Structures are given as C-alpha cells and as structure tokens.
mmCIF file of C-alpha atoms in Angstrom:
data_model
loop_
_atom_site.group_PDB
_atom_site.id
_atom_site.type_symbol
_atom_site.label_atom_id
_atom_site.label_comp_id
_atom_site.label_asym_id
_atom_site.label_seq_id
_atom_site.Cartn_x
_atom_site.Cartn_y
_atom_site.Cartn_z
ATOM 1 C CA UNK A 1 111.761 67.040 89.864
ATOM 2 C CA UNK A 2 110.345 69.668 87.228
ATOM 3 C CA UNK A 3 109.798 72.895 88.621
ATOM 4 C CA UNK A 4 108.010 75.805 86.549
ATOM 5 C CA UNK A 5 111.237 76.535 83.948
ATOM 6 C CA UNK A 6 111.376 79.574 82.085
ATOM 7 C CA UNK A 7 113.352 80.387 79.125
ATOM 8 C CA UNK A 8 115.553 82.530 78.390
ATOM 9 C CA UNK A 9 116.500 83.518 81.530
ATOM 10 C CA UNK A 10 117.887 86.802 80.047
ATOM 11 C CA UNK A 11 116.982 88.624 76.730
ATOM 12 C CA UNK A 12 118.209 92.061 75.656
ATOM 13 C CA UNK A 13 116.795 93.507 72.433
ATOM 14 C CA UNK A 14 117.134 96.508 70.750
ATOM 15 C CA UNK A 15 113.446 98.836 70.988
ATOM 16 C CA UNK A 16 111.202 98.183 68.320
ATOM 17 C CA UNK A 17 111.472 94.171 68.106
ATOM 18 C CA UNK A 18 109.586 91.407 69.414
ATOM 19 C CA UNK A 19 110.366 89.053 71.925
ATOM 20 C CA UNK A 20 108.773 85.754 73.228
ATOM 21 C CA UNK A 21 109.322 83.946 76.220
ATOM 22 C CA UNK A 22 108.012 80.421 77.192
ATOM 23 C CA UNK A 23 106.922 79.035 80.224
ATOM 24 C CA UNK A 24 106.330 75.496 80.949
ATOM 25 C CA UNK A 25 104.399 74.839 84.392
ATOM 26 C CA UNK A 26 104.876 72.104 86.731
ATOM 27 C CA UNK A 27 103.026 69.213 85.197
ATOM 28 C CA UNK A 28 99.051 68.734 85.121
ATOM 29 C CA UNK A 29 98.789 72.498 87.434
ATOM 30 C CA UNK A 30 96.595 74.121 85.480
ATOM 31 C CA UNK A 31 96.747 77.384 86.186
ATOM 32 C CA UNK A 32 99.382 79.524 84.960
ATOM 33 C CA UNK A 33 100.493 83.187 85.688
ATOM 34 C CA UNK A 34 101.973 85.735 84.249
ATOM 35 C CA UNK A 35 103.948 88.677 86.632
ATOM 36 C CA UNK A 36 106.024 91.176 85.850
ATOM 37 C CA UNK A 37 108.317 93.152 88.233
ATOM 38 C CA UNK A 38 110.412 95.397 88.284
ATOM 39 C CA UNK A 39 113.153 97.081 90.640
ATOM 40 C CA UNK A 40 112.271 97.399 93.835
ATOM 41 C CA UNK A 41 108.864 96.640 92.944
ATOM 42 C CA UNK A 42 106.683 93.623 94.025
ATOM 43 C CA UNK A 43 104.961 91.187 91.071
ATOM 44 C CA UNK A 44 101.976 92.950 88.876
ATOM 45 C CA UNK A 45 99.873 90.577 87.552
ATOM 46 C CA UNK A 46 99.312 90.133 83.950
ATOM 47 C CA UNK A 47 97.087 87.759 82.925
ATOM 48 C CA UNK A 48 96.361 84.288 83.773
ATOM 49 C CA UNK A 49 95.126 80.423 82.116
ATOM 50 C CA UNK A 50 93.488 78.092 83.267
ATOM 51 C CA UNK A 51 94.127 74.909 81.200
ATOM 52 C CA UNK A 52 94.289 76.603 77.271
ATOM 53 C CA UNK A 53 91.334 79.164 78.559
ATOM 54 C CA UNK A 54 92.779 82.743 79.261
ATOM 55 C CA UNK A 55 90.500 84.216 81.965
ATOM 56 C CA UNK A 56 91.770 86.703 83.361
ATOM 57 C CA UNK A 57 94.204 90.109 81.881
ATOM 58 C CA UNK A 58 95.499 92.817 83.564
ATOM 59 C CA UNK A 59 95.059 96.527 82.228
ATOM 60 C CA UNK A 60 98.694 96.660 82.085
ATOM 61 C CA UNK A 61 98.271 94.296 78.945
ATOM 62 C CA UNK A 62 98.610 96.770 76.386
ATOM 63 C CA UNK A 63 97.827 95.821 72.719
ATOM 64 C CA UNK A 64 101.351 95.201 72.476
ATOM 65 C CA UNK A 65 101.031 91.901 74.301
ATOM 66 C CA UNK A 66 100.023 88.640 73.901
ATOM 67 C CA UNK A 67 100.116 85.156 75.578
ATOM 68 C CA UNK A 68 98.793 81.869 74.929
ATOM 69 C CA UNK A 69 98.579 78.442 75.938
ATOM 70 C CA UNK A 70 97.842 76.030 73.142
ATOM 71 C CA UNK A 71 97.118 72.602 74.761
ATOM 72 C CA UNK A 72 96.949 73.890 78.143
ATOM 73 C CA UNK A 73 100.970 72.635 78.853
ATOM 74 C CA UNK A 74 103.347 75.443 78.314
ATOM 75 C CA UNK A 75 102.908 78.958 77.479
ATOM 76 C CA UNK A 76 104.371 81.733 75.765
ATOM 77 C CA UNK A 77 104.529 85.777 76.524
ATOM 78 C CA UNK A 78 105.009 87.913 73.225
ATOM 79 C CA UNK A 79 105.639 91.656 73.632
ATOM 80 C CA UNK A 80 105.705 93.128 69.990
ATOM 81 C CA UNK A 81 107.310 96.575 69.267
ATOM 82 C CA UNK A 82 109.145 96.476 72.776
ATOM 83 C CA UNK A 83 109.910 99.660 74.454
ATOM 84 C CA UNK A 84 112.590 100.795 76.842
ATOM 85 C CA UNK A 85 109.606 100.806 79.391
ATOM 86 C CA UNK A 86 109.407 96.811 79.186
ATOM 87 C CA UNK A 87 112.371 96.273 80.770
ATOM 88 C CA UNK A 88 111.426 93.902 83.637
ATOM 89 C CA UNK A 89 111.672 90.545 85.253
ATOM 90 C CA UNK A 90 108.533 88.290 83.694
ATOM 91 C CA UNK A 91 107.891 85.610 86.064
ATOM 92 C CA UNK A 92 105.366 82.733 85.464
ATOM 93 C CA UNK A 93 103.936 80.699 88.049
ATOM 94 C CA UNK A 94 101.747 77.641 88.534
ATOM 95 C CA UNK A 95 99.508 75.957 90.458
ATOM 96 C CA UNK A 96 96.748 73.002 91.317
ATOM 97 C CA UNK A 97 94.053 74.944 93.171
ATOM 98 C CA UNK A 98 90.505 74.048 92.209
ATOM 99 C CA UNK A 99 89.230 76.899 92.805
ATOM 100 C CA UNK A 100 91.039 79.872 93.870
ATOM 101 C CA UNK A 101 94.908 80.882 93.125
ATOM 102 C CA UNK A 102 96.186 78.957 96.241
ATOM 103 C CA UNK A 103 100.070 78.804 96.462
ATOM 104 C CA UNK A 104 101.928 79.835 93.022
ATOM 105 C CA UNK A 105 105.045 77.582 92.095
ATOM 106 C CA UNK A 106 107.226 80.325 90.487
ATOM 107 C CA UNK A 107 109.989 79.845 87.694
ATOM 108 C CA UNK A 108 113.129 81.699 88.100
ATOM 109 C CA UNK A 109 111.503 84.555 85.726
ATOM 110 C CA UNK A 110 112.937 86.121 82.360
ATOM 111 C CA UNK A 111 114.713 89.280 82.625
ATOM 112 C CA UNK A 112 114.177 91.533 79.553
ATOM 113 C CA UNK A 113 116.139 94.367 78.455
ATOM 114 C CA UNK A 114 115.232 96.701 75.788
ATOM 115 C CA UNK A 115 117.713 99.274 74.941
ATOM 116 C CA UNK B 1 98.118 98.672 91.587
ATOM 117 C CA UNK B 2 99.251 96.970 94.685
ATOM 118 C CA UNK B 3 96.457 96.248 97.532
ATOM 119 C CA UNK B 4 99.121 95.153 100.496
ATOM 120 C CA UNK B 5 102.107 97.404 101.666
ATOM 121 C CA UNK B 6 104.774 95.839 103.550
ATOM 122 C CA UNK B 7 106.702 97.700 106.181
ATOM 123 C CA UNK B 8 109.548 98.376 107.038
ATOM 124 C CA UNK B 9 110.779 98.138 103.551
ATOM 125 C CA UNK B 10 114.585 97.311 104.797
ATOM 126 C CA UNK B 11 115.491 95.618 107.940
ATOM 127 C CA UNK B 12 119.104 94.725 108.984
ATOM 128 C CA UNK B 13 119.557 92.547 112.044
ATOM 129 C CA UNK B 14 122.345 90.343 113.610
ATOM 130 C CA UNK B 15 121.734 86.812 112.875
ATOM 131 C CA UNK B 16 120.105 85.074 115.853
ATOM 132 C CA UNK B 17 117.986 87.962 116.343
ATOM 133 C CA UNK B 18 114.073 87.564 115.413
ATOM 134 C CA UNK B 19 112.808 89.901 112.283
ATOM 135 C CA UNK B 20 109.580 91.045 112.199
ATOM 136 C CA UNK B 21 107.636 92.349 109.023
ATOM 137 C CA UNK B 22 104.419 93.930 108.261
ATOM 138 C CA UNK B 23 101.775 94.174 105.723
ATOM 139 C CA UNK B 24 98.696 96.236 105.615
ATOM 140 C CA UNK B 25 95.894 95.623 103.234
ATOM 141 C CA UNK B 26 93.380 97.555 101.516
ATOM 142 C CA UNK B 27 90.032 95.216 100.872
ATOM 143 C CA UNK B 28 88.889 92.057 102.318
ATOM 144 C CA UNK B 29 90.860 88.884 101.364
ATOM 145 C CA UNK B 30 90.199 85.051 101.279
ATOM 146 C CA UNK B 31 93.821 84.696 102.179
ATOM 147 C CA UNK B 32 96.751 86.362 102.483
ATOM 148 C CA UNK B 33 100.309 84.641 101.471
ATOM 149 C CA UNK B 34 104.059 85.044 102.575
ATOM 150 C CA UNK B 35 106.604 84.651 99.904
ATOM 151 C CA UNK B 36 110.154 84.931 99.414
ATOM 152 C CA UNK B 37 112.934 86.284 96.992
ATOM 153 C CA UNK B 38 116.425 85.952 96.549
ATOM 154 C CA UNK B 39 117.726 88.648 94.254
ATOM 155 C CA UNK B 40 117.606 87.738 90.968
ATOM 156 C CA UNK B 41 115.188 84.756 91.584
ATOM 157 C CA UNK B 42 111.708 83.439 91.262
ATOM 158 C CA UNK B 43 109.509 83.680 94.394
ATOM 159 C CA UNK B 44 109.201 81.205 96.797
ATOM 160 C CA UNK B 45 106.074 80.492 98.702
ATOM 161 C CA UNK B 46 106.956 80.241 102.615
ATOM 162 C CA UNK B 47 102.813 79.926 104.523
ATOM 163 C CA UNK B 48 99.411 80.702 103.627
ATOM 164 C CA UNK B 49 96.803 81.827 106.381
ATOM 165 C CA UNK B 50 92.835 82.048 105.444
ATOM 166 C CA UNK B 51 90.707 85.006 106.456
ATOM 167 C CA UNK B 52 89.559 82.736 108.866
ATOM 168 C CA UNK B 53 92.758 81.714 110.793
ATOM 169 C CA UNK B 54 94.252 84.434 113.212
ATOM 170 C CA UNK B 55 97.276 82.117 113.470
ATOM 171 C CA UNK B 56 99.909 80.022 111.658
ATOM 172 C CA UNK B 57 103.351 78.603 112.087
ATOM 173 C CA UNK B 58 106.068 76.871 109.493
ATOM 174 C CA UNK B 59 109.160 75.894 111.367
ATOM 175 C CA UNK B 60 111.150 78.968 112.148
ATOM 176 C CA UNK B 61 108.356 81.363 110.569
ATOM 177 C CA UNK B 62 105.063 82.247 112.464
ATOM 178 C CA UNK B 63 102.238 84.572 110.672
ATOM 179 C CA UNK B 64 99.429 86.529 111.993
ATOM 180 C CA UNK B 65 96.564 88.034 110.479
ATOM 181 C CA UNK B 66 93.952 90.479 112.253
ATOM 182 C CA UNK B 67 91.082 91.072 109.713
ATOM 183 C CA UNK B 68 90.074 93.538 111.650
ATOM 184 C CA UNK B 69 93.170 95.557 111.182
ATOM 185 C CA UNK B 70 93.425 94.745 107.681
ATOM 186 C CA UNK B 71 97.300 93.847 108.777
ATOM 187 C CA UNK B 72 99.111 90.664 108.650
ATOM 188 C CA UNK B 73 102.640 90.016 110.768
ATOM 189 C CA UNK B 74 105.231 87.882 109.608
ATOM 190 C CA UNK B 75 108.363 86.733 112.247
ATOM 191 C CA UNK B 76 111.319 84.685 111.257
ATOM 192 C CA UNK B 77 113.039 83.416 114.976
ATOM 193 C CA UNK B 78 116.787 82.953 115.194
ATOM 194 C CA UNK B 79 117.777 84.596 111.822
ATOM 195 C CA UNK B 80 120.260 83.324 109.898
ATOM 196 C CA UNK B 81 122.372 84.438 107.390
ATOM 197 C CA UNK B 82 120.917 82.542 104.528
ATOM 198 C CA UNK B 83 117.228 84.371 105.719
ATOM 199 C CA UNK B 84 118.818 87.239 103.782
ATOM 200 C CA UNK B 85 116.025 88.264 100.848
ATOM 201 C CA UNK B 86 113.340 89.977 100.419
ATOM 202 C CA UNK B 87 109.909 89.222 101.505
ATOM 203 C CA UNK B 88 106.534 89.612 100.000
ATOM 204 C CA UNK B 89 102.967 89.227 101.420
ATOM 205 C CA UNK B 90 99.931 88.659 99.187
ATOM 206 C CA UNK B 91 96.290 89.244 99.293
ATOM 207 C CA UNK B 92 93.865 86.575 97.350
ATOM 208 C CA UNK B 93 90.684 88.759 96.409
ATOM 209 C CA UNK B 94 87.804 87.924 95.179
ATOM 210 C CA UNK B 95 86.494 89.940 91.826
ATOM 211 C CA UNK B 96 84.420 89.740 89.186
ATOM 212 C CA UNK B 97 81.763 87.611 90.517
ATOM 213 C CA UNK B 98 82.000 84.116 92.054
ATOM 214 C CA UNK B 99 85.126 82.167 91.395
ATOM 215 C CA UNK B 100 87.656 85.152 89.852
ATOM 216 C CA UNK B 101 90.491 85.366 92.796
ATOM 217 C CA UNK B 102 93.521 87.536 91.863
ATOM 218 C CA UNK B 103 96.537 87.649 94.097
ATOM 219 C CA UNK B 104 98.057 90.944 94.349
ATOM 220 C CA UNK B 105 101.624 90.914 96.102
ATOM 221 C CA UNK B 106 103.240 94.200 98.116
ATOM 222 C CA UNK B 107 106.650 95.898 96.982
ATOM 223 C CA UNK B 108 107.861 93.888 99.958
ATOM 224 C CA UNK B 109 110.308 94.045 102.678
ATOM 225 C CA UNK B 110 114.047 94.045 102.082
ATOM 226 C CA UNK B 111 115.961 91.906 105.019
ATOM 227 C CA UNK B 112 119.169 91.675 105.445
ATOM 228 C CA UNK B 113 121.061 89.134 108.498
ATOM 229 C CA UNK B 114 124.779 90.213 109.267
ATOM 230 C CA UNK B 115 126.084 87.273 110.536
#
C-alpha cells in the first residue's frame, strides 16, 4: 500500500539557499495540501491543488515560495532564499473528496532546518 | 490563524482511565475533524462529524459536537499506553464563495497515558 510519501524526511541548509521538497499523494486523490507546523503549534495551511490547478494559497505564502503540480501526480514545495524563520515540519496531505476537503491522508512531513 | 482551540493543552492520565479533550471554534463549520500525532509524525485522521450530526463513535473514541456552543468533545475510553500523542481537531469552512472549504486545525491537545 502507497501512502502519501514525502521526501526528504529531514533537510538542514544553511540561510540564504533553496530547498525543494516533493510530495507524491496517494494515487488518483486529487487534492493535495500543503501544511506547515511548527513546535507546539497545530498545521497552517499553505496552499492547496486540485489535480495540476492550484486553487487555493495561504497569506503565509510569501514570494519566497512556490509549489507546483505538473501532471496533477506529485508535487513539489520550493522555498528560495530560506530563512532561520522557515524552520518547520512541511506536511502534505491528500485526499478523494469531490467536493469539499473531507479526510486528509498525511505523509510523514519534511522537517527543515535553516541555520 | 487558527479558528479551533483545543483544551486542556496537556493531559496525563493512568492508562485505563477515559481522556477527555476539547475544542472550541470560532465560525460556522461543515464539519469538524479529529486527528492524531505521534511526535515526529504525519497526522492521522481518527472521525469526522458533520454540522449536522450531534454524535459519533469509532471503536474506543466517541465525538460530540454542539453547534450551538461552537465546541466539539472528543473521549478516548480505557486509555492505553500507545494513546500517548497529541490530538488535533479541525474545522472545514466554507470561503470564498461556493465550493472553497479550508480546514483549519487547533494547536491541539498534548496526552500523555502512564501505564
């Protein structure tokens, strides 16, 4: 069985560079999530797809960010010129609803580090 | 920003014993949702219960919701050990005109079962 895998699991970077991260949903869900949280905190959404459309992004978004999903399969999360401040879990999620969010199949998130 | 607020935010019981959590919301939802984290891990979703249900049980877990009240109940019988995470409710609202639904999860509740 193919859960919603996310990879890496942990990067640490040095402020200043860019990092991606890649989600890839459980098959034919599609919706997919973006989260972020951090300690002690519950998920803030980010932004969300459904199939390769991106509908919906959170103010927290800055310019800085960026996520696609090409042909509506996997995704990726790019945070250029990553500050100390970025330092969170990112967690992507998926799911079938028609029409609202319904349940969210969550990966095991990527923890960032910027230093 | 965070529309539900779960309370308490720790709990430490004897394992056996029932734990009971809260969450409070802000605006009206289509649903609110229970989900669960081990530290470190992705979120896993434990019951959903529709603005329209006051009532809903999975197994060991049993959720109420009073509209009303804008408050939401979630009690895990005979704890065990392996209950130990942290728990998270979260409100699906509707925004942005028909069919944009967000969900928006609480800082959540800490629990911890001593065995």
């Amino acid at each position: 069985d193919t859960g919603v895998s996310q990879d890496p699991r942990h990067k640490i970077t040095k402020r200043g560079q860019n990092v991606t991260f890649r989600c890839d949903p459980i098959s034919e869900h599609n919706r997919l999530y973006w989260y972020r949280q951090t300690l002690g905190q519950g998920p803030e959404f980010l932004t969300y797809f459904q199939n390769e459309a991106q509908l919906e992004k959170s103010r927290l978004l800055s310019d800085r960010f960026s996520a696609e999903r090409p042909k509506g399969s996997f995704s990726t999360l790019e945070i250029q010129r990553t500050e100390q401040g970025d330092s969170a879990m990112y967690l992507c999620a998926s799911s079938s609803s028609p029409l609202n969010t319904g349940e969210l199949f969550f990966g095991e998130g990527s923890r960032l580090t910027v230093l | 920003s965070q529309q539900g607020e779960e309370d308490p935010q720790a709990l430490s019981i004897q394992e056996g014993e029932n734990a009971t959590m809260n969450c409070s919301y802000k605006t009206s939802i289509n649903n609110l949702q229970w989900y669960r984290q081990n530290s470190g891990r992705g979120l896993v979703h434990l019951i959903l219960i529709r603005s329209n249900e006051r009532e809903k049980h999975s197994g060991r877990l049993r959720v109420t919701l009073d509209t009303s009240k804008k408050s939401s109940s979630l009690l895990i019988t005979a704890s065990r050990a392996a209950d130990t995470a942290s728990y998270f409710c979260a409100t699906e609202i509707s925004y942005s005109g028909a069919g944009s639904y967000q969900l928006t999860f609480g800082k959540g509740t800490k629990l911890s079962v001593i065995p």
